Each structure stands twice: as structure tokens, then as C-alpha cells.
Amino acid sequence: MTRLDAVPRTHLAHTPTPLIPTPALARHLGLPAGIFVKADAWTGFGLGGNKVRKLEYELSPQRLDGVTHLITAGGPHSNHCRVTAAAAAWLGLGCTLVVNGEPEDPGRGNALLHRILGARIVSVPDRSDRAPAMDAAARQIEKDGGKALVIPLGASTPRGSLGYAVAMVEIHRQWQELGEAAPGEPPRIVVSASSGGTLAGIILGAALLDWPVPVLAVSADDPSGEIRERATMLAQEAGALLGPDGPSQERILEAARTVEVRDDFVGGGYGAPTPEGEEAIRTFGRFAGVVLDPVYTAKAGAALCALESEISPLVFLHTGGHPAIFR
Ligand SMILES: *Cc1c(COP(=O)(O)O)cnc(C)c1O
């Protein structure tokens, strides 16, 4: 995959992350083709999760040239804010996090980690206040003689999405390496989705590899149509970054059509626990030793647990989020 390898990035993630068979879970759920967990909770850097792979491309050496500060935004317990703050600290840069709403207890979970990692936190009342507050922070830094790099929500940009095309190359290789142990069918990938960059990278990776894997994306908040649209557009723009060597736009659209996006596990909204999600946390914990987070992977896990008469083996992409357990 030299075409992807040619895109500059800053190495942050500990990869490849393992692809772990979970036979007891598959037996318990009656899914004889098997369940494999792609453990991206363990990308390691800044306590890991999916945002690390995306940031590797957002924070390429070229883009960091002359930069003194990183600015990004999210909720008061954002995983993306945590990893961005860790990257800024490691790179020796300042970091401003624009956070909508106040955490119930700033001494717990990601809110605590944002502070430990030394970020300056600007609280705004609403999601819609985040973008103008990031712009204002960037202007102030420039006025003070610095240079800010603003990283959009979730690092879900075309560039950031490339991180998940790389993850797909890993999964594909790990699937081949299973050899005899690999089930006959290509796997179906089950993944949590929100800002869409992870899903976009999965789509691009499938197109790049010419690997016809069906994907089940499970929304953590937004309506399925919005997530599908966002991820498809990002996949197309990310594909364009690869130039003439990348997959054609038609090929990317074809891969996007194999994606099913579900929003019927969101429940009361972003971060609101659901009975199915809590049950999924107990099931993955008890039968796989795999700990899900309550905001994202619990809802994707609930969708997996609800699959009936599934004939494909499943790859559950664990996107991380562990600090939310300790909010
Ligand atoms: C951000 C996040 C997601 C969603 O990924 P997107 O690329 O924003 O769709 C899923 N799981 C966890 C743990 C996350 O932090």
C-alpha cells in the first residue's frame, strides 16, 4: 500500500493493534462464524482510542511547521480533546480546548485528563459556539506572535480519515495471517460512528484494498442519514488526497454502498446510557474480558449483540473511550 505510505504523518499510535478472537463471546451470542475484536482502544498514545490514528495525519510534520499551539473542540469528556492535548504536550506545543458545557466533576474521566495534560480549557454554552470560539482563540494566539493549528471536531477531516484506511490495511493483513483459523467468508465490520472520519477511512480502505467487506456502523448521536452522507463525502475527499494512484470515486461510492448505518441504538442521545448498551458492557466484559465505553462502543456492542442469524464472521472495531467509565 505504497500510495498510503507516501502520505506524510507523525507517528503516535502503537500499531498494529491486535485482532483478538473472542470464542466464548461468539458462543454466548450464538454467532458460530466468530467474533474478532480489533483493539484500537489500545493505540496507546494519550490513553489510546481511534482519534490517535486520525491525528497522525492531521499533525503531519509539514502541517506543524512553525506551529506553536493546537486548538480543538469537543464535549467536556471528549476523547478527541484528550488525545489532542496529549499530542500538543508531547510535541512541546500549547493547547486550547473549546469545550461545550461544564463537566459534572472536572476531577474525573477525560475532564481530569484534559487538565493533567496541561490544556487551557475554554468553556462555551453550546455546540454551536465551538467554531467561533476556536477562531477567536486562534486570532488571539496569532496576535501574541504564535501560530495556531485548528483541528476540526474529532479530527474527522479527509486527511484524518486516512488513519482508518491504514487500519483497514492492518485488518486485511491480520485476516490473511489467520490462515487456517480464518473463517471462509470475509468479515463484517461493526463500528461506532459519530463525526464520521473513522467510517470514511474504513470505506476508503475497503475501496483501496478491493476487499468487499460489509460494514455495520452504529451511531452514537446523529441520524443515520447524516452520518452516511458525512462519511461518504469524507471518503471521497480522502481518496482524492491519494491522487491518481488512489481508488476511483466510483469505487469509493461502491464501497460506501456496502455500509449499513443504524441510529436505533442511540437512545436518549449522545452519552445517555441505554439498557441495551449497559447489557452489552456486561456481556463483552463477562464473555470476552473486553471493556466497552458507555458513550460509543457500548451502543455499537448492543447492535452486535442484537444481530440474529448472522452468517459472516464479525470484526468489532473497538474505538476506545475507556476514561468515560470513570466519569
Ligand atoms: C470519536 C469516537 C468514535 C466515533 O468516531 P468518528 O470518527 O467520530 O465517527 C467512536 N468511539 C470512540 C470511543 C470515540 O472517541
Short mmCIF file of C-alpha atoms and ligand atoms in Angstrom, two decimals:
data_model
loop_
_atom_site.label_atom_id
_atom_site.label_comp_id
_atom_site.label_asym_id
_atom_site.label_seq_id
_atom_site.Cartn_x
_atom_site.Cartn_y
_atom_site.Cartn_z
CA MET A 1 0.00 0.00 0.00
CA THR A 2 2.69 2.46 -1.01
CA ARG A 3 0.10 5.04 -2.04
CA LEU A 4 -0.97 5.47 1.59
CA ASP A 5 2.58 5.11 2.85
CA ALA A 6 3.58 8.12 0.77
CA VAL A 7 1.32 10.48 2.75
CA PRO A 8 3.31 12.21 5.49
CA ARG A 9 2.31 11.66 9.09
CA THR A 10 3.61 11.91 12.63
CA HIS A 11 3.77 8.50 14.31
CA LEU A 12 1.77 8.45 17.53
CA ALA A 13 -0.21 5.19 17.58
CA HIS A 14 1.17 1.88 18.75
CA THR A 15 0.30 -0.25 15.75
CA PRO A 16 -0.62 -2.76 14.55
CA THR A 17 -3.20 -3.16 17.29
CA PRO A 18 -4.14 -6.80 17.88
CA LEU A 19 -7.04 -8.60 16.25
CA ILE A 20 -8.34 -10.80 19.05
CA PRO A 21 -10.61 -13.83 18.63
CA THR A 22 -13.32 -13.99 21.31
CA PRO A 23 -14.69 -17.55 21.10
CA ALA A 24 -16.59 -17.51 24.40
CA LEU A 25 -18.44 -14.34 23.38
CA ALA A 26 -19.29 -15.81 19.97
CA ARG A 27 -20.59 -18.99 21.67
CA HIS A 28 -22.62 -16.99 24.16
CA LEU A 29 -24.22 -14.89 21.42
CA GLY A 30 -24.76 -17.88 19.13
CA LEU A 31 -22.61 -16.46 16.34
CA PRO A 32 -20.74 -19.56 15.11
CA ALA A 33 -18.75 -17.72 12.41
CA GLY A 34 -16.87 -15.95 15.19
CA ILE A 35 -16.21 -12.50 16.62
CA PHE A 36 -12.82 -10.77 16.45
CA VAL A 37 -12.06 -7.57 18.35
CA LYS A 38 -9.77 -5.08 16.61
CA ALA A 39 -8.35 -3.46 19.72
CA ASP A 40 -7.96 0.19 18.76
CA ALA A 41 -8.69 1.10 22.36
CA TRP A 42 -5.02 0.19 22.66
CA THR A 43 -3.48 2.59 20.17
CA GLY A 44 -1.78 3.69 23.36
CA PHE A 45 -0.80 7.31 22.88
CA GLY A 46 -2.59 9.60 25.36
CA LEU A 47 -4.58 6.55 26.57
CA GLY A 48 -5.45 5.49 23.05
CA GLY A 49 -8.61 5.13 21.01
CA ASN A 50 -9.50 5.91 17.40
CA LYS A 51 -8.55 9.61 17.47
CA VAL A 52 -4.84 8.74 17.63
CA ARG A 53 -4.78 7.29 14.12
CA LYS A 54 -6.61 10.31 12.69
CA LEU A 55 -4.32 12.80 14.44
CA GLU A 56 -1.24 11.20 12.88
CA TYR A 57 -2.29 12.73 9.57
CA GLU A 58 -3.74 15.98 10.92
CA LEU A 59 -0.41 16.54 12.68
CA SER A 60 1.91 15.72 9.79
CA PRO A 61 5.34 17.41 10.06
CA GLN A 62 4.51 19.81 7.18
CA ARG A 63 1.34 20.99 8.86
CA LEU A 64 3.19 21.54 12.15
CA ASP A 65 5.80 23.81 10.56
CA GLY A 66 6.05 26.94 12.74
CA VAL A 67 3.01 25.94 14.79
CA THR A 68 3.10 26.90 18.48
CA HIS A 69 -0.43 25.88 19.54
CA LEU A 70 -3.07 23.26 18.80
CA ILE A 71 -6.72 24.20 19.14
CA THR A 72 -9.64 21.81 19.03
CA ALA A 73 -13.13 21.35 20.45
CA GLY A 74 -15.48 18.76 21.86
CA GLY A 75 -17.62 17.87 24.83
CA PRO A 76 -16.31 18.20 28.40
CA HIS A 77 -15.37 14.49 28.34
CA SER A 78 -14.12 14.36 24.75
CA ASN A 79 -11.71 11.57 23.83
CA HIS A 80 -10.54 13.62 20.85
CA CYS A 81 -9.69 16.57 23.12
CA ARG A 82 -7.72 14.25 25.41
CA VAL A 83 -5.56 12.85 22.63
CA THR A 84 -5.03 16.28 21.04
CA ALA A 85 -3.90 17.67 24.42
CA ALA A 86 -1.50 14.73 24.81
CA ALA A 87 -0.08 15.30 21.32
CA ALA A 88 0.41 19.02 21.99
CA ALA A 89 2.21 18.25 25.25
CA TRP A 90 4.46 15.66 23.60
CA LEU A 91 5.26 17.99 20.70
CA GLY A 92 6.06 20.83 23.12
CA LEU A 93 3.13 22.97 21.94
CA GLY A 94 0.40 24.86 23.76
CA CYS A 95 -3.15 23.50 23.60
CA THR A 96 -6.54 25.18 23.85
CA LEU A 97 -9.65 23.01 24.16
CA VAL A 98 -13.01 24.64 23.46
CA VAL A 99 -15.49 22.61 25.43
CA ASN A 100 -19.26 22.95 25.35
CA GLY A 101 -20.84 22.62 28.77
CA GLU A 102 -19.26 22.02 32.15
CA PRO A 103 -18.31 18.54 33.34
CA GLU A 104 -20.27 17.42 36.37
CA ASP A 105 -16.97 16.67 38.09
CA PRO A 106 -13.82 18.10 36.43
CA GLY A 107 -11.79 15.79 38.64
CA ARG A 108 -12.90 12.65 36.82
CA GLY A 109 -12.67 10.90 33.44
CA ASN A 110 -11.47 12.77 30.38
CA ALA A 111 -12.18 16.14 32.02
CA LEU A 112 -9.49 15.30 34.57
CA LEU A 113 -7.12 14.10 31.84
CA HIS A 114 -7.60 17.31 29.81
CA ARG A 115 -6.30 19.17 32.86
CA ILE A 116 -3.47 16.73 33.67
CA LEU A 117 -2.27 17.08 30.06
CA GLY A 118 -1.97 20.81 30.58
CA ALA A 119 -4.59 22.10 28.15
CA ARG A 120 -6.12 25.54 28.53
CA ILE A 121 -9.86 24.98 28.67
CA VAL A 122 -12.37 27.48 27.27
CA SER A 123 -15.97 26.63 28.16
CA VAL A 124 -18.81 27.70 25.87
CA PRO A 125 -22.52 27.14 26.47
CA ASP A 126 -23.46 25.32 23.28
CA ARG A 127 -22.12 23.07 20.48
CA SER A 128 -22.75 25.89 18.01
CA ASP A 129 -20.46 28.22 19.98
CA ARG A 130 -17.44 25.98 19.48
CA ALA A 131 -16.33 27.04 15.99
CA PRO A 132 -16.36 30.80 16.65
CA ALA A 133 -14.57 30.26 19.98
CA MET A 134 -11.84 28.27 18.20
CA ASP A 135 -11.44 31.07 15.65
CA ALA A 136 -11.22 33.65 18.44
CA ALA A 137 -8.57 31.58 20.26
CA ALA A 138 -6.55 31.27 17.04
CA ARG A 139 -6.71 35.03 16.42
CA GLN A 140 -5.52 35.73 19.96
CA ILE A 141 -2.58 33.33 19.62
CA GLU A 142 -1.59 34.99 16.34
CA LYS A 143 -1.88 38.44 17.92
CA ASP A 144 0.53 37.22 20.61
CA GLY A 145 3.03 36.21 17.94
CA GLY A 146 2.25 32.48 17.84
CA LYS A 147 0.77 30.25 15.17
CA ALA A 148 -2.25 28.04 15.83
CA LEU A 149 -3.32 24.87 14.07
CA VAL A 150 -7.08 24.36 14.41
CA ILE A 151 -8.11 20.71 14.31
CA PRO A 152 -11.78 20.21 13.41
CA LEU A 153 -14.15 18.16 15.56
CA GLY A 154 -12.99 14.57 16.04
CA ALA A 155 -10.14 15.11 13.54
CA SER A 156 -12.73 13.92 11.03
CA THR A 157 -11.17 15.58 8.02
CA PRO A 158 -10.23 13.95 4.72
CA ARG A 159 -6.62 13.82 5.93
CA GLY A 160 -7.56 12.40 9.35
CA SER A 161 -9.71 9.73 7.71
CA LEU A 162 -6.60 8.27 6.08
CA GLY A 163 -5.74 6.87 9.52
CA TYR A 164 -8.59 4.41 9.19
CA ALA A 165 -7.66 3.40 5.66
CA VAL A 166 -4.37 2.37 7.28
CA ALA A 167 -6.30 0.47 9.96
CA MET A 168 -8.16 -1.39 7.21
CA VAL A 169 -4.87 -2.40 5.60
CA GLU A 170 -3.90 -3.79 9.02
CA ILE A 171 -7.15 -5.68 9.47
CA HIS A 172 -6.89 -7.12 5.96
CA ARG A 173 -3.34 -8.33 6.59
CA GLN A 174 -4.26 -9.76 10.00
CA TRP A 175 -7.19 -11.58 8.43
CA GLN A 176 -4.86 -13.17 5.85
CA GLU A 177 -2.43 -14.09 8.62
CA LEU A 178 -5.12 -16.03 10.47
CA GLY A 179 -4.60 -18.62 7.73
CA GLU A 180 -6.40 -21.85 8.67
CA ALA A 181 -8.08 -20.12 11.61
CA ALA A 182 -9.80 -17.56 9.34
CA PRO A 183 -13.45 -18.24 8.67
CA GLY A 184 -14.20 -18.71 4.97
CA GLU A 185 -16.26 -15.56 4.49
CA PRO A 186 -14.81 -12.05 4.57
CA PRO A 187 -15.73 -10.42 7.86
CA ARG A 188 -18.44 -7.89 8.53
CA ILE A 189 -17.07 -4.89 10.39
CA VAL A 190 -19.08 -3.44 13.28
CA VAL A 191 -18.03 0.06 14.39
CA SER A 192 -19.30 3.06 16.33
CA ALA A 193 -19.76 6.26 14.31
CA SER A 194 -20.26 9.92 15.11
CA SER A 195 -18.28 12.58 13.26
CA GLY A 196 -17.69 10.02 10.51
CA GLY A 197 -13.94 10.06 9.95
CA THR A 198 -13.44 6.51 11.17
CA LEU A 199 -16.18 5.19 8.90
CA ALA A 200 -14.82 7.24 5.99
CA GLY A 201 -11.40 5.64 6.39
CA ILE A 202 -12.96 2.18 6.53
CA ILE A 203 -14.80 2.89 3.27
CA LEU A 204 -11.67 4.23 1.60
CA GLY A 205 -9.61 1.30 2.87
CA ALA A 206 -12.12 -1.24 1.53
CA ALA A 207 -12.04 0.51 -1.87
CA LEU A 208 -8.25 0.68 -1.86
CA LEU A 209 -7.87 -3.00 -0.99
CA ASP A 210 -10.70 -4.08 -3.26
CA TRP A 211 -11.97 -6.00 -0.24
CA PRO A 212 -15.74 -6.36 -0.31
CA VAL A 213 -16.39 -6.22 3.42
CA PRO A 214 -19.87 -5.28 4.59
CA VAL A 215 -19.86 -2.67 7.37
CA LEU A 216 -22.35 -2.01 10.15
CA ALA A 217 -21.87 1.49 11.56
CA VAL A 218 -23.76 2.34 14.73
CA SER A 219 -24.48 5.97 15.51
CA ALA A 220 -23.61 7.42 18.92
CA ASP A 221 -25.74 10.50 18.32
CA ASP A 222 -26.69 11.77 14.84
CA PRO A 223 -29.33 10.44 12.43
CA SER A 224 -28.01 7.63 10.22
CA GLY A 225 -28.54 9.63 7.00
CA GLU A 226 -26.30 12.43 8.23
CA ILE A 227 -23.52 10.05 9.25
CA ARG A 228 -23.69 8.19 5.96
CA GLU A 229 -23.55 11.41 3.97
CA ARG A 230 -20.66 12.83 6.00
CA ALA A 231 -18.63 9.62 5.88
CA THR A 232 -19.17 9.15 2.14
CA MET A 233 -18.11 12.70 1.37
CA LEU A 234 -15.04 12.41 3.62
CA ALA A 235 -14.09 9.10 2.00
CA GLN A 236 -14.28 10.69 -1.44
CA GLU A 237 -12.20 13.70 -0.40
CA ALA A 238 -9.69 11.45 1.38
CA GLY A 239 -9.47 9.32 -1.77
CA ALA A 240 -8.73 12.46 -3.79
CA LEU A 241 -5.73 13.13 -1.50
CA LEU A 242 -4.18 9.90 -2.80
CA GLY A 243 -4.20 11.32 -6.31
CA PRO A 244 -4.41 9.21 -9.46
CA ASP A 245 -2.98 6.18 -7.61
CA GLY A 246 -5.93 6.09 -5.21
CA PRO A 247 -9.20 4.27 -5.88
CA SER A 248 -11.63 5.90 -8.32
CA GLN A 249 -14.52 7.95 -6.97
CA GLU A 250 -16.93 5.32 -8.35
CA ARG A 251 -15.07 2.58 -6.49
CA ILE A 252 -15.32 4.59 -3.26
CA LEU A 253 -19.06 5.14 -3.75
CA GLU A 254 -19.45 1.43 -4.39
CA ALA A 255 -17.69 0.64 -1.10
CA ALA A 256 -19.88 3.21 0.68
CA ARG A 257 -22.97 1.39 -0.54
CA THR A 258 -21.99 -1.74 1.41
CA VAL A 259 -22.29 0.27 4.65
CA GLU A 260 -25.37 -0.02 6.80
CA VAL A 261 -25.73 2.86 9.27
CA ARG A 262 -28.08 2.36 12.20
CA ASP A 263 -29.27 5.02 14.63
CA ASP A 264 -31.70 2.89 16.64
CA PHE A 265 -29.25 2.29 19.49
CA VAL A 266 -28.72 5.98 20.34
CA GLY A 267 -31.47 6.01 22.98
CA GLY A 268 -31.79 9.33 24.79
CA GLY A 269 -28.91 10.92 22.84
CA TYR A 270 -25.17 11.42 22.93
CA GLY A 271 -23.69 9.86 26.04
CA ALA A 272 -27.06 8.90 27.52
CA PRO A 273 -26.88 5.31 28.75
CA THR A 274 -29.32 2.74 27.33
CA PRO A 275 -30.37 -0.60 28.85
CA GLU A 276 -29.08 -2.42 25.72
CA GLY A 277 -25.75 -0.60 25.98
CA GLU A 278 -25.34 -1.48 29.64
CA GLU A 279 -26.18 -5.09 28.85
CA ALA A 280 -23.57 -5.07 26.05
CA ILE A 281 -20.95 -3.74 28.51
CA ARG A 282 -21.70 -6.66 30.85
CA THR A 283 -21.75 -9.21 28.01
CA PHE A 284 -18.42 -8.14 26.47
CA GLY A 285 -16.91 -7.89 29.94
CA ARG A 286 -18.16 -11.26 31.17
CA PHE A 287 -17.63 -13.30 27.99
CA ALA A 288 -14.61 -11.67 26.35
CA GLY A 289 -12.72 -9.74 29.01
CA VAL A 290 -13.23 -6.74 26.74
CA VAL A 291 -14.26 -3.49 28.41
CA LEU A 292 -16.55 -1.22 26.37
CA ASP A 293 -17.08 2.50 26.98
CA PRO A 294 -20.61 3.76 27.73
CA VAL A 295 -20.76 6.54 25.08
CA TYR A 296 -19.71 4.85 21.83
CA THR A 297 -18.66 1.21 21.90
CA ALA A 298 -21.47 0.12 24.26
CA LYS A 299 -24.03 1.19 21.64
CA ALA A 300 -22.12 -0.49 18.81
CA GLY A 301 -21.76 -3.54 21.05
CA ALA A 302 -25.51 -3.53 21.66
CA ALA A 303 -26.11 -3.60 17.90
CA LEU A 304 -23.71 -6.54 17.60
CA CYS A 305 -25.43 -8.43 20.41
CA ALA A 306 -28.78 -7.90 18.68
CA LEU A 307 -27.63 -9.48 15.38
CA GLU A 308 -29.57 -12.61 14.65
CA SER A 309 -28.76 -15.41 12.21
CA GLU A 310 -25.56 -13.62 11.21
CA ILE A 311 -23.54 -15.79 8.85
CA SER A 312 -20.46 -13.57 8.43
CA PRO A 313 -17.69 -13.57 10.98
CA LEU A 314 -17.64 -10.21 12.75
CA VAL A 315 -14.82 -7.78 13.38
CA PHE A 316 -15.79 -5.45 16.20
CA LEU A 317 -13.64 -2.34 15.89
CA HIS A 318 -13.13 -1.17 19.47
CA THR A 319 -12.63 2.58 19.13
CA GLY A 320 -11.68 3.22 22.78
CA GLY A 321 -13.21 5.73 25.18
CA HIS A 322 -12.27 3.97 28.42
CA PRO A 323 -11.92 7.12 30.56
CA ALA A 324 -15.72 7.61 30.31
CA ILE A 325 -16.14 4.61 32.61
CA PHE A 326 -14.60 6.69 35.37
CA ARG A 327 -16.57 9.90 34.87
C1 LIG B 1 -14.89 9.69 18.47
C2 LIG B 1 -15.19 8.30 18.84
C3 LIG B 1 -15.97 7.47 17.99
C4 LIG B 1 -16.56 7.96 16.71
O1 LIG B 1 -15.62 8.11 15.69
P1 LIG B 1 -15.90 9.13 14.50
O2 LIG B 1 -14.71 9.03 13.64
O3 LIG B 1 -16.10 10.46 15.13
O4 LIG B 1 -17.15 8.69 13.81
C5 LIG B 1 -16.20 6.16 18.38
N1 LIG B 1 -15.71 5.68 19.54
C6 LIG B 1 -14.97 6.45 20.38
C7 LIG B 1 -14.51 5.84 21.66
C8 LIG B 1 -14.69 7.77 20.06
O5 LIG B 1 -13.96 8.53 20.90
#
